[in-house]
Amino acid sequence: MRALILVVLFGASLYPIVFVAISSLKTKSAFATNYFLPDRHVHLDNYRAAASEVLPSVWNSVLVSTATVALVLACGVPAAYAFAWRRFRGQQLIYTVAICTMMVPAVLTFVPMFVLVRDLGLIDTQWALVLPYTAGTVGLSVFLLRAFFRAVPQELVEAAKLDGSGDLRVLWHVVLPLSLPTLATLVTLNVLWTWNQFLWPLVTISSEEQRPVPVALAFLTGDRYNVDYPQLMAGYVLSALPLVVVLAITMRAFIRGMLSGALKA
Amino acid sequence: MAVLGVFVLYPFGQAIYRSFTEWNGANIDEFVGLANYRTMFTEDPLFWRSIRNGGLLTVAFVAQSVLVPLGTAWLIHHLRSDRVQYWLRILLLVPAVVPTVVSFLVWSQFLQPDGLVNRLVGVVGLDSLGHNWLGDTDFVLFALILVGFPWLNGANTLIYLAGLLTIPHDLYEAARMDGAGRWRTFWSVELPLLRGQTRLLVILSVILGLQNYDNVFLLTQGGPADASVVPGLLLYNNAFRYGQYGYAAAIGVVLFVVIFVLTVLGPARPWRKEH
């Protein structure tokens, strides 16, 4: 009985993915007549047509996600290390402020952020995405990283310091290797989050060549009364490919990170 | 840290200040005190409707993102085979490769008059239940809630699984000795020990749910006849359609206050346990 529930649950969750994959290989007429099942003829033209429209935006999104993750780690890792293993003046205050930025809801800052980015002359550049994304996720990242750096046994850190290692060496050789599952979890969550942003790039990116994936896909529908669904579906499949790669690489560490309580209450 | 300051704290301060101005983002810029708030509460009929819709969708969203993962995690946790558990954990993450915009667009197809939902209803012989889901003021909210069925959330399920894994074996033994069945063990042992996870997920989904309008934007644009308008969409439209930046900021402030009251001042304070 319980197994049956699980089968139905997973089946129903995964069916839309299968549906998109099958439909992307049909012709438009096959999609109309044979809605649910795969068609006998594999029709690859959809991909050829969709690729030229979707791939440039996929590339934009790859750039934005990579830059955001790199910036978040470059700022977040040293900051989290300092919060975890160093003592300095005003530490508590700075940490509290950094954590409080997590509580500022995006919807509140949406409009002023737009005006700020516009006044900085960043509209229609990838910086209009990268900088706010970084600011939006670095607080949470520092919070999670600090908790995990703290979990590294104190004796290990002290022993390394006694051996004459500086902070950088301790961080690089002791703390980071032990935190790899957390880092993978963090990177994966960050990539998913940046990849899925829709409304912000919709207002800050105006030219077609600069669009990230979600915006490009939303504009793909074209003619509302004569939508070429199979071609759309091919575009959807292409748009998901980089996420497939990222998740395939980080999956095991991600699951381990989550199960060990990376996001503990 | 400088990035944080410029792109979080400055817009935050601006948002609050601007909510007291009439502002189009450029040349019109005048301090008007509480006028935006007065308009919102007394004159804008869409505001209260958006609050009601947003509240309803948020309640549904919280239920979806807490109850389904809880049940799924419980089912997986009590499977005997470790290998099956391992594979199910991986399958949990597979839907994450689908960009959210794609899932909304696909569901928008499903909910069309000739889409999957109506075809399924037809297959089981209940044609009369078919609807133009997104085009009917009576059904549009229900359709929006239906999106993503069966709402399996991989990350949330993993959070619950992590919690279940920390429950010591002795407790299960003790419950069994006391003659507690599965159901009773769930209510008196597992659920109380998962309180932390539940609280975290409730808070996160309240915050996400109240702000969310990607789904409404992509599926209905707030229609038909403004039947599915939510606060976020109202804010977006006022700012980017009508150029009423000040009024939009005021909507943002109200939403922020609601979220703040529900999460920070409410009974659940997730970060308190950190120290």
CSV table of N, CA, C and O in Angstrom, one decimal, chain A residues 2 5-6 9-10 12-15 17 19-20 32 35-36 101 103-116 118 131 135 138 146 192 195-196 198-199 202-203 214 217-218 229 236 239-240 243-244 247 251-252 254-255 258-259 263 265, chain B residues 4 6-7 10-12 14-15 23 25 72 74-75 78-79 86 89-90 92-93 96-102 105-106 109-110 115-116 119 150 152 155 158 161-162 182 196 200 211 213-214 217-218 235-236 239-240 245 252-253 255-256 271 274:
chain,number,residue,atom,x,y,z
A,2,ARG,N,1.8,1.3,1.0
A,2,ARG,CA,2.7,2.5,1.0
A,2,ARG,C,3.6,2.6,-0.2
A,2,ARG,O,3.8,3.6,-0.7
A,5,ILE,N,1.5,4.1,-3.0
A,5,ILE,CA,1.4,5.5,-2.9
A,5,ILE,C,2.7,6.2,-3.4
A,5,ILE,O,2.7,7.1,-4.2
A,6,LEU,N,3.9,5.6,-3.0
A,6,LEU,CA,5.1,6.2,-3.5
A,6,LEU,C,5.2,6.2,-5.0
A,6,LEU,O,5.7,7.1,-5.6
A,9,LEU,N,2.9,8.7,-6.5
A,9,LEU,CA,3.5,10.1,-6.2
A,9,LEU,C,4.6,10.4,-7.1
A,9,LEU,O,4.7,11.5,-7.7
A,10,PHE,N,5.6,9.5,-7.2
A,10,PHE,CA,6.8,9.8,-8.0
A,10,PHE,C,6.4,9.8,-9.5
A,10,PHE,O,6.8,10.6,-10.3
A,12,ALA,N,3.5,10.6,-10.8
A,12,ALA,CA,2.8,11.8,-11.2
A,12,ALA,C,3.8,13.0,-11.2
A,12,ALA,O,3.6,14.0,-12.0
A,13,SER,N,4.8,13.0,-10.3
A,13,SER,CA,5.7,14.1,-10.3
A,13,SER,C,6.6,14.1,-11.5
A,13,SER,O,7.0,15.1,-12.0
A,14,LEU,N,7.0,12.9,-12.0
A,14,LEU,CA,7.9,12.8,-13.0
A,14,LEU,C,7.3,12.9,-14.4
A,14,LEU,O,7.9,13.1,-15.4
A,15,TYR,N,5.9,12.6,-14.4
A,15,TYR,CA,5.3,12.5,-15.7
A,15,TYR,C,5.4,13.8,-16.6
A,15,TYR,O,5.7,13.7,-17.8
A,17,ILE,N,7.8,15.8,-16.9
A,17,ILE,CA,9.1,15.8,-17.5
A,17,ILE,C,9.1,14.8,-18.7
A,17,ILE,O,9.6,15.2,-19.8
A,19,PHE,N,6.6,13.9,-20.3
A,19,PHE,CA,5.6,14.4,-21.3
A,19,PHE,C,6.4,15.4,-22.2
A,19,PHE,O,6.2,15.4,-23.4
A,20,VAL,N,7.1,16.3,-21.5
A,20,VAL,CA,7.8,17.4,-22.3
A,20,VAL,C,8.9,16.7,-23.2
A,20,VAL,O,9.0,17.0,-24.4
A,32,ALA,N,-1.1,17.0,-31.8
A,32,ALA,CA,-2.6,17.2,-31.7
A,32,ALA,C,-3.4,15.9,-31.7
A,32,ALA,O,-4.4,15.8,-31.0
A,35,TYR,N,-1.8,12.7,-28.0
A,35,TYR,CA,-1.3,13.7,-27.0
A,35,TYR,C,-0.4,13.0,-25.9
A,35,TYR,O,0.6,13.6,-25.6
A,36,PHE,N,-0.9,11.9,-25.4
A,36,PHE,CA,-0.2,11.3,-24.3
A,36,PHE,C,1.1,10.5,-24.6
A,36,PHE,O,2.0,10.5,-23.9
A,101,THR,N,20.1,40.8,6.5
A,101,THR,CA,19.8,41.1,5.1
A,101,THR,C,19.0,39.9,4.5
A,101,THR,O,18.3,40.1,3.6
A,103,MET,N,16.4,38.7,5.8
A,103,MET,CA,15.0,38.9,6.2
A,103,MET,C,14.3,40.0,5.3
A,103,MET,O,13.1,40.1,5.3
A,104,VAL,N,15.2,40.7,4.6
A,104,VAL,CA,14.5,41.8,3.7
A,104,VAL,C,13.9,41.1,2.5
A,104,VAL,O,14.6,40.5,1.7
A,105,PRO,N,12.6,41.1,2.4
A,105,PRO,CA,12.0,40.4,1.3
A,105,PRO,C,12.3,41.1,0.0
A,105,PRO,O,12.3,42.3,-0.1
A,106,ALA,N,12.5,40.2,-1.0
A,106,ALA,CA,12.8,40.8,-2.4
A,106,ALA,C,11.7,41.7,-2.9
A,106,ALA,O,12.0,42.6,-3.6
A,107,VAL,N,10.5,41.4,-2.6
A,107,VAL,CA,9.4,42.1,-3.1
A,107,VAL,C,9.4,43.6,-2.7
A,107,VAL,O,9.1,44.5,-3.4
A,108,LEU,N,10.0,43.8,-1.4
A,108,LEU,CA,10.1,45.2,-0.9
A,108,LEU,C,11.1,46.0,-1.7
A,108,LEU,O,10.9,47.1,-2.0
A,109,THR,N,12.2,45.3,-2.0
A,109,THR,CA,13.3,46.1,-2.6
A,109,THR,C,13.3,46.1,-4.1
A,109,THR,O,14.1,46.7,-4.8
A,110,PHE,N,12.3,45.4,-4.7
A,110,PHE,CA,12.2,45.2,-6.1
A,110,PHE,C,12.3,46.6,-6.8
A,110,PHE,O,13.1,46.8,-7.7
A,111,VAL,N,11.4,47.5,-6.5
A,111,VAL,CA,11.3,48.8,-7.2
A,111,VAL,C,12.5,49.6,-6.9
A,111,VAL,O,13.1,50.1,-7.9
A,112,PRO,N,12.9,49.9,-5.7
A,112,PRO,CA,14.1,50.7,-5.5
A,112,PRO,C,15.4,50.1,-6.1
A,112,PRO,O,16.2,50.8,-6.6
A,113,MET,N,15.4,48.8,-6.0
A,113,MET,CA,16.6,48.1,-6.6
A,113,MET,C,16.6,48.4,-8.2
A,113,MET,O,17.7,48.7,-8.7
A,114,PHE,N,15.4,48.4,-8.8
A,114,PHE,CA,15.4,48.6,-10.2
A,114,PHE,C,15.9,50.0,-10.5
A,114,PHE,O,16.7,50.2,-11.4
A,115,VAL,N,15.4,51.0,-9.7
A,115,VAL,CA,15.8,52.4,-10.0
A,115,VAL,C,17.3,52.5,-9.7
A,115,VAL,O,18.0,53.2,-10.5
A,116,LEU,N,17.8,51.9,-8.7
A,116,LEU,CA,19.2,52.0,-8.4
A,116,LEU,C,20.0,51.4,-9.6
A,116,LEU,O,21.0,52.1,-10.0
A,118,ARG,N,19.1,51.0,-12.6
A,118,ARG,CA,19.0,51.9,-13.7
A,118,ARG,C,19.9,53.1,-13.6
A,118,ARG,O,20.6,53.5,-14.6
A,131,LEU,N,25.1,41.4,-9.7
A,131,LEU,CA,25.3,42.1,-8.4
A,131,LEU,C,24.1,41.9,-7.4
A,131,LEU,O,24.3,41.5,-6.3
A,135,ALA,N,24.1,39.9,-3.8
A,135,ALA,CA,23.7,40.5,-2.5
A,135,ALA,C,22.6,39.7,-1.9
A,135,ALA,O,22.4,39.6,-0.7
A,138,VAL,N,24.2,36.2,-0.5
A,138,VAL,CA,25.5,36.0,0.3
A,138,VAL,C,25.1,35.9,1.8
A,138,VAL,O,25.8,35.2,2.5
A,146,ARG,N,29.2,29.5,8.0
A,146,ARG,CA,29.7,29.7,9.3
A,146,ARG,C,29.3,28.5,10.2
A,146,ARG,O,30.2,28.0,10.9
A,192,LEU,N,20.5,26.9,-8.8
A,192,LEU,CA,19.1,26.7,-9.0
A,192,LEU,C,18.4,28.0,-8.9
A,192,LEU,O,17.5,28.4,-9.7
A,195,TRP,N,19.3,30.5,-11.7
A,195,TRP,CA,18.7,30.0,-12.9
A,195,TRP,C,17.2,30.3,-13.0
A,195,TRP,O,16.7,30.5,-14.1
A,196,ASN,N,16.5,30.2,-11.9
A,196,ASN,CA,15.1,30.3,-11.9
A,196,ASN,C,14.5,31.7,-11.8
A,196,ASN,O,13.3,31.9,-11.8
A,198,PHE,N,13.0,35.1,-12.6
A,198,PHE,CA,12.3,35.4,-13.8
A,198,PHE,C,11.9,36.9,-13.9
A,198,PHE,O,12.2,37.6,-14.9
A,199,LEU,N,11.2,37.4,-12.8
A,199,LEU,CA,10.7,38.7,-12.9
A,199,LEU,C,11.8,39.8,-12.9
A,199,LEU,O,11.6,40.8,-13.6
A,202,LEU,N,13.3,40.1,-16.2
A,202,LEU,CA,12.3,40.6,-17.1
A,202,LEU,C,12.2,42.1,-17.2
A,202,LEU,O,12.0,42.7,-18.2
A,203,VAL,N,12.4,42.8,-16.0
A,203,VAL,CA,12.4,44.2,-16.0
A,203,VAL,C,13.7,44.9,-16.3
A,203,VAL,O,13.8,46.0,-16.7
A,214,PRO,N,14.9,31.9,-18.4
A,214,PRO,CA,13.5,32.0,-18.1
A,214,PRO,C,12.8,33.1,-19.0
A,214,PRO,O,11.7,32.8,-19.5
A,217,LEU,N,12.4,32.0,-22.6
A,217,LEU,CA,11.4,30.9,-22.7
A,217,LEU,C,10.0,31.5,-22.7
A,217,LEU,O,9.1,31.1,-23.4
A,218,ALA,N,9.8,32.5,-21.8
A,218,ALA,CA,8.5,33.1,-21.7
A,218,ALA,C,8.1,33.9,-23.0
A,218,ALA,O,6.9,34.0,-23.3
A,229,TYR,N,3.7,23.8,-30.0
A,229,TYR,CA,4.0,23.2,-28.7
A,229,TYR,C,5.3,22.3,-28.8
A,229,TYR,O,6.2,22.4,-27.9
A,236,TYR,N,12.3,23.8,-24.0
A,236,TYR,CA,12.4,23.6,-22.6
A,236,TYR,C,13.4,22.6,-22.2
A,236,TYR,O,14.1,22.7,-21.2
A,239,SER,N,16.8,24.1,-22.3
A,239,SER,CA,17.0,25.1,-21.2
A,239,SER,C,17.4,24.3,-19.9
A,239,SER,O,18.0,24.9,-19.0
A,240,ALA,N,17.0,23.1,-19.8
A,240,ALA,CA,17.2,22.4,-18.6
A,240,ALA,C,18.6,21.6,-18.6
A,240,ALA,O,19.1,21.2,-17.5
A,243,LEU,N,21.3,22.5,-16.0
A,243,LEU,CA,21.0,22.1,-14.7
A,243,LEU,C,21.2,20.6,-14.5
A,243,LEU,O,21.6,20.1,-13.4
A,244,VAL,N,20.9,19.8,-15.5
A,244,VAL,CA,21.1,18.4,-15.5
A,244,VAL,C,22.6,18.1,-15.2
A,244,VAL,O,23.0,17.3,-14.3
A,247,LEU,N,23.5,19.2,-11.5
A,247,LEU,CA,23.0,18.3,-10.5
A,247,LEU,C,23.6,16.9,-10.6
A,247,LEU,O,23.8,16.3,-9.6
A,251,MET,N,25.1,16.0,-7.2
A,251,MET,CA,24.0,15.3,-6.6
A,251,MET,C,24.3,14.6,-5.3
A,251,MET,O,23.7,14.8,-4.3
A,252,ARG,N,25.4,13.7,-5.4
A,252,ARG,CA,25.7,12.9,-4.2
A,252,ARG,C,26.0,13.8,-3.0
A,252,ARG,O,25.5,13.6,-1.9
A,254,PHE,N,25.3,16.9,-2.6
A,254,PHE,CA,24.1,17.6,-2.3
A,254,PHE,C,23.2,16.9,-1.3
A,254,PHE,O,22.8,17.3,-0.3
A,255,ILE,N,22.9,15.6,-1.7
A,255,ILE,CA,22.0,14.8,-0.9
A,255,ILE,C,22.7,14.6,0.5
A,255,ILE,O,22.0,14.7,1.6
A,258,MET,N,22.4,17.8,2.5
A,258,MET,CA,21.0,18.0,3.0
A,258,MET,C,20.7,17.1,4.1
A,258,MET,O,20.2,17.4,5.1
A,259,LEU,N,21.1,15.8,4.0
A,259,LEU,CA,20.8,14.8,5.0
A,259,LEU,C,21.5,15.0,6.3
A,259,LEU,O,21.1,14.7,7.3
A,263,LEU,N,20.6,22.5,6.3
A,263,LEU,CA,19.6,23.5,6.6
A,263,LEU,C,18.9,23.1,7.8
A,263,LEU,O,17.7,22.7,7.8
A,265,ALA,N,17.1,23.5,11.4
A,265,ALA,CA,16.3,24.5,12.1
A,265,ALA,C,16.9,24.8,13.4
A,265,ALA,O,17.5,23.9,14.1
B,4,LEU,N,26.6,44.0,-0.3
B,4,LEU,CA,25.4,43.9,0.6
B,4,LEU,C,24.8,45.3,0.9
B,4,LEU,O,23.6,45.5,0.8
B,6,VAL,N,25.2,48.2,-0.6
B,6,VAL,CA,24.6,48.9,-1.7
B,6,VAL,C,23.3,48.3,-2.2
B,6,VAL,O,22.3,48.9,-2.5
B,7,PHE,N,23.3,46.9,-2.3
B,7,PHE,CA,22.2,46.3,-3.0
B,7,PHE,C,21.1,45.7,-2.1
B,7,PHE,O,20.2,45.1,-2.5
B,10,TYR,N,20.6,49.9,1.1
B,10,TYR,CA,20.1,51.1,0.5
B,10,TYR,C,18.7,51.0,-0.1
B,10,TYR,O,17.8,51.8,0.2
B,11,PRO,N,18.5,49.9,-0.9
B,11,PRO,CA,17.1,49.8,-1.5
B,11,PRO,C,16.1,49.6,-0.3
B,11,PRO,O,14.9,50.1,-0.5
B,12,PHE,N,16.5,49.0,0.8
B,12,PHE,CA,15.5,48.8,1.9
B,12,PHE,C,15.1,50.1,2.4
B,12,PHE,O,13.9,50.4,2.6
B,14,GLN,N,15.4,53.0,0.9
B,14,GLN,CA,14.6,53.7,-0.2
B,14,GLN,C,13.2,53.2,-0.2
B,14,GLN,O,12.3,54.0,-0.4
B,15,ALA,N,13.0,51.9,-0.1
B,15,ALA,CA,11.6,51.4,-0.2
B,15,ALA,C,10.7,52.0,0.8
B,15,ALA,O,9.6,52.4,0.5
B,23,TRP,N,5.9,59.2,-6.8
B,23,TRP,CA,7.2,59.1,-7.5
B,23,TRP,C,7.0,58.3,-8.7
B,23,TRP,O,6.4,57.2,-8.7
B,25,GLY,N,9.8,57.5,-10.5
B,25,GLY,CA,11.1,57.0,-10.7
B,25,GLY,C,12.0,58.1,-11.4
B,25,GLY,O,13.2,57.8,-11.6
B,72,THR,N,5.9,12.2,2.2
B,72,THR,CA,6.8,11.5,1.4
B,72,THR,C,8.0,11.0,2.2
B,72,THR,O,8.5,9.9,2.0
B,74,TRP,N,8.3,10.4,5.3
B,74,TRP,CA,7.9,9.3,6.2
B,74,TRP,C,7.8,8.0,5.4
B,74,TRP,O,8.3,7.0,5.8
B,75,LEU,N,7.2,8.1,4.2
B,75,LEU,CA,7.0,6.8,3.4
B,75,LEU,C,8.4,6.3,3.0
B,75,LEU,O,8.7,5.1,3.1
B,78,HIS,N,10.5,4.7,6.0
B,78,HIS,CA,10.1,3.4,6.5
B,78,HIS,C,10.1,2.3,5.5
B,78,HIS,O,9.6,1.2,5.7
B,79,LEU,N,10.8,2.6,4.3
B,79,LEU,CA,11.0,1.5,3.4
B,79,LEU,C,12.1,0.6,3.9
B,79,LEU,O,13.0,1.1,4.6
B,86,TYR,N,17.9,4.9,-1.4
B,86,TYR,CA,18.9,5.6,-2.1
B,86,TYR,C,18.4,6.2,-3.4
B,86,TYR,O,18.6,7.4,-3.8
B,89,ARG,N,15.8,8.9,-3.2
B,89,ARG,CA,16.4,10.3,-2.9
B,89,ARG,C,16.9,10.9,-4.1
B,89,ARG,O,16.8,12.1,-4.3
B,90,ILE,N,17.5,10.1,-5.0
B,90,ILE,CA,18.0,10.7,-6.3
B,90,ILE,C,16.8,11.2,-7.1
B,90,ILE,O,16.8,12.3,-7.7
B,92,LEU,N,14.1,12.2,-6.1
B,92,LEU,CA,13.5,13.4,-5.6
B,92,LEU,C,14.1,14.6,-6.2
B,92,LEU,O,13.4,15.7,-6.3
B,93,LEU,N,15.4,14.5,-6.6
B,93,LEU,CA,16.0,15.7,-7.1
B,93,LEU,C,15.8,15.9,-8.6
B,93,LEU,O,16.1,17.0,-9.1
B,96,ALA,N,14.1,19.0,-10.0
B,96,ALA,CA,14.8,20.2,-9.8
B,96,ALA,C,15.5,20.7,-11.0
B,96,ALA,O,15.8,21.9,-11.2
B,97,VAL,N,15.7,19.8,-12.0
B,97,VAL,CA,16.4,20.2,-13.2
B,97,VAL,C,15.4,21.0,-14.1
B,97,VAL,O,15.9,21.7,-15.1
B,98,VAL,N,14.2,21.0,-13.8
B,98,VAL,CA,13.2,21.7,-14.7
B,98,VAL,C,13.2,23.2,-14.1
B,98,VAL,O,12.8,23.4,-13.0
B,99,PRO,N,13.6,24.1,-15.0
B,99,PRO,CA,13.4,25.5,-14.5
B,99,PRO,C,12.0,25.8,-14.1
B,99,PRO,O,11.1,25.3,-14.8
B,100,THR,N,11.8,26.6,-13.0
B,100,THR,CA,10.4,26.8,-12.6
B,100,THR,C,9.6,27.5,-13.7
B,100,THR,O,8.4,27.1,-13.8
B,101,VAL,N,10.2,28.4,-14.4
B,101,VAL,CA,9.4,29.0,-15.5
B,101,VAL,C,8.8,27.9,-16.4
B,101,VAL,O,7.7,28.0,-16.9
B,102,VAL,N,9.7,26.9,-16.7
B,102,VAL,CA,9.2,25.8,-17.6
B,102,VAL,C,8.1,25.1,-17.0
B,102,VAL,O,7.1,24.8,-17.7
B,105,LEU,N,5.0,27.1,-17.4
B,105,LEU,CA,4.6,27.2,-18.8
B,105,LEU,C,3.9,25.8,-19.2
B,105,LEU,O,2.9,25.8,-20.0
B,106,VAL,N,4.5,24.7,-18.8
B,106,VAL,CA,4.0,23.4,-19.1
B,106,VAL,C,2.6,23.3,-18.5
B,106,VAL,O,1.7,22.8,-19.1
B,109,GLN,N,0.0,25.0,-20.3
B,109,GLN,CA,-0.5,24.1,-21.4
B,109,GLN,C,-1.5,23.1,-20.9
B,109,GLN,O,-2.6,22.9,-21.5
B,110,PHE,N,-1.1,22.4,-19.8
B,110,PHE,CA,-2.0,21.4,-19.2
B,110,PHE,C,-3.4,22.0,-18.9
B,110,PHE,O,-4.4,21.2,-19.0
B,115,GLY,N,-6.0,21.0,-23.0
B,115,GLY,CA,-4.8,20.5,-22.4
B,115,GLY,C,-4.9,19.2,-21.6
B,115,GLY,O,-6.0,18.6,-21.6
B,116,LEU,N,-3.9,18.8,-20.9
B,116,LEU,CA,-3.8,17.5,-20.2
B,116,LEU,C,-4.9,17.3,-19.2
B,116,LEU,O,-5.5,16.3,-19.1
B,119,ARG,N,-8.2,16.6,-20.8
B,119,ARG,CA,-8.1,15.3,-21.5
B,119,ARG,C,-8.2,14.1,-20.5
B,119,ARG,O,-8.9,13.1,-20.7
B,150,PRO,N,1.7,16.5,-8.1
B,150,PRO,CA,1.4,16.4,-6.6
B,150,PRO,C,2.3,17.1,-5.7
B,150,PRO,O,2.5,16.7,-4.6
B,152,LEU,N,5.4,17.6,-5.1
B,152,LEU,CA,6.6,16.9,-4.5
B,152,LEU,C,7.7,17.8,-4.5
B,152,LEU,O,8.2,18.2,-5.5
B,155,ALA,N,13.8,19.2,-2.1
B,155,ALA,CA,14.6,19.8,-1.0
B,155,ALA,C,13.9,19.7,0.3
B,155,ALA,O,14.5,19.2,1.3
B,158,LEU,N,14.0,16.2,1.6
B,158,LEU,CA,15.3,15.8,2.2
B,158,LEU,C,15.5,16.4,3.6
B,158,LEU,O,16.1,15.8,4.4
B,161,LEU,N,13.7,14.2,5.8
B,161,LEU,CA,14.4,12.9,5.9
B,161,LEU,C,15.6,13.0,6.8
B,161,LEU,O,15.9,12.1,7.6
B,162,ALA,N,16.3,14.2,6.7
B,162,ALA,CA,17.4,14.4,7.6
B,162,ALA,C,17.0,14.4,9.0
B,162,ALA,O,17.6,13.8,9.9
B,182,ARG,N,2.1,2.2,14.0
B,182,ARG,CA,2.7,3.2,13.2
B,182,ARG,C,2.2,4.6,13.3
B,182,ARG,O,2.9,5.5,13.4
B,196,GLY,N,11.3,21.2,14.6
B,196,GLY,CA,12.2,22.2,14.1
B,196,GLY,C,12.2,22.3,12.6
B,196,GLY,O,12.1,23.4,12.0
B,200,LEU,N,10.8,25.5,10.4
B,200,LEU,CA,11.6,26.1,9.3
B,200,LEU,C,10.9,26.2,8.0
B,200,LEU,O,10.8,27.2,7.3
B,211,GLN,N,5.2,36.4,-1.2
B,211,GLN,CA,5.8,37.3,-2.2
B,211,GLN,C,5.6,36.8,-3.7
B,211,GLN,O,5.8,37.5,-4.6
B,213,TYR,N,4.7,35.7,-7.2
B,213,TYR,CA,3.7,36.0,-8.3
B,213,TYR,C,4.2,35.5,-9.6
B,213,TYR,O,3.5,35.8,-10.6
B,214,ASP,N,5.3,34.8,-9.7
B,214,ASP,CA,5.7,34.3,-11.0
B,214,ASP,C,4.6,33.5,-11.6
B,214,ASP,O,4.4,33.6,-12.8
B,217,PHE,N,1.8,35.6,-12.8
B,217,PHE,CA,2.3,36.4,-13.9
B,217,PHE,C,2.3,35.6,-15.2
B,217,PHE,O,1.8,36.0,-16.3
B,218,LEU,N,2.8,34.3,-15.1
B,218,LEU,CA,2.9,33.5,-16.3
B,218,LEU,C,1.6,32.9,-16.7
B,218,LEU,O,1.4,32.6,-17.9
B,235,LEU,N,1.9,45.1,-7.2
B,235,LEU,CA,3.1,46.0,-7.1
B,235,LEU,C,3.8,46.1,-8.4
B,235,LEU,O,4.1,47.2,-8.8
B,236,TYR,N,4.0,45.0,-9.1
B,236,TYR,CA,4.6,45.0,-10.4
B,236,TYR,C,3.9,45.9,-11.4
B,236,TYR,O,4.5,46.7,-12.0
B,239,ALA,N,4.2,49.6,-10.6
B,239,ALA,CA,5.5,50.2,-10.9
B,239,ALA,C,5.8,50.2,-12.4
B,239,ALA,O,6.1,51.2,-13.0
B,240,PHE,N,5.7,49.0,-13.0
B,240,PHE,CA,6.2,48.9,-14.4
B,240,PHE,C,5.2,49.1,-15.5
B,240,PHE,O,5.5,49.2,-16.6
B,245,TYR,N,5.7,54.4,-8.9
B,245,TYR,CA,6.7,53.7,-8.1
B,245,TYR,C,6.5,53.9,-6.6
B,245,TYR,O,6.7,53.0,-5.8
B,252,GLY,N,4.8,47.2,-1.2
B,252,GLY,CA,5.9,46.4,-0.7
B,252,GLY,C,6.1,46.5,0.8
B,252,GLY,O,6.3,45.5,1.4
B,253,VAL,N,5.9,47.7,1.3
B,253,VAL,CA,6.1,47.9,2.7
B,253,VAL,C,5.0,47.1,3.5
B,253,VAL,O,5.3,46.4,4.5
B,255,LEU,N,3.4,44.4,2.5
B,255,LEU,CA,3.8,43.0,2.4
B,255,LEU,C,4.9,42.7,3.4
B,255,LEU,O,4.8,41.6,4.1
B,256,PHE,N,5.9,43.5,3.5
B,256,PHE,CA,7.0,43.3,4.4
B,256,PHE,C,6.5,43.2,5.8
B,256,PHE,O,6.9,42.3,6.6
B,271,TRP,N,15.8,31.4,14.1
B,271,TRP,CA,17.3,31.6,14.4
B,271,TRP,C,17.5,31.6,15.9
B,271,TRP,O,18.7,31.6,16.3
B,274,GLU,N,19.9,29.1,17.4
B,274,GLU,CA,21.2,28.9,16.8
B,274,GLU,C,22.3,29.0,17.9
B,274,GLU,O,23.3,28.3,17.9
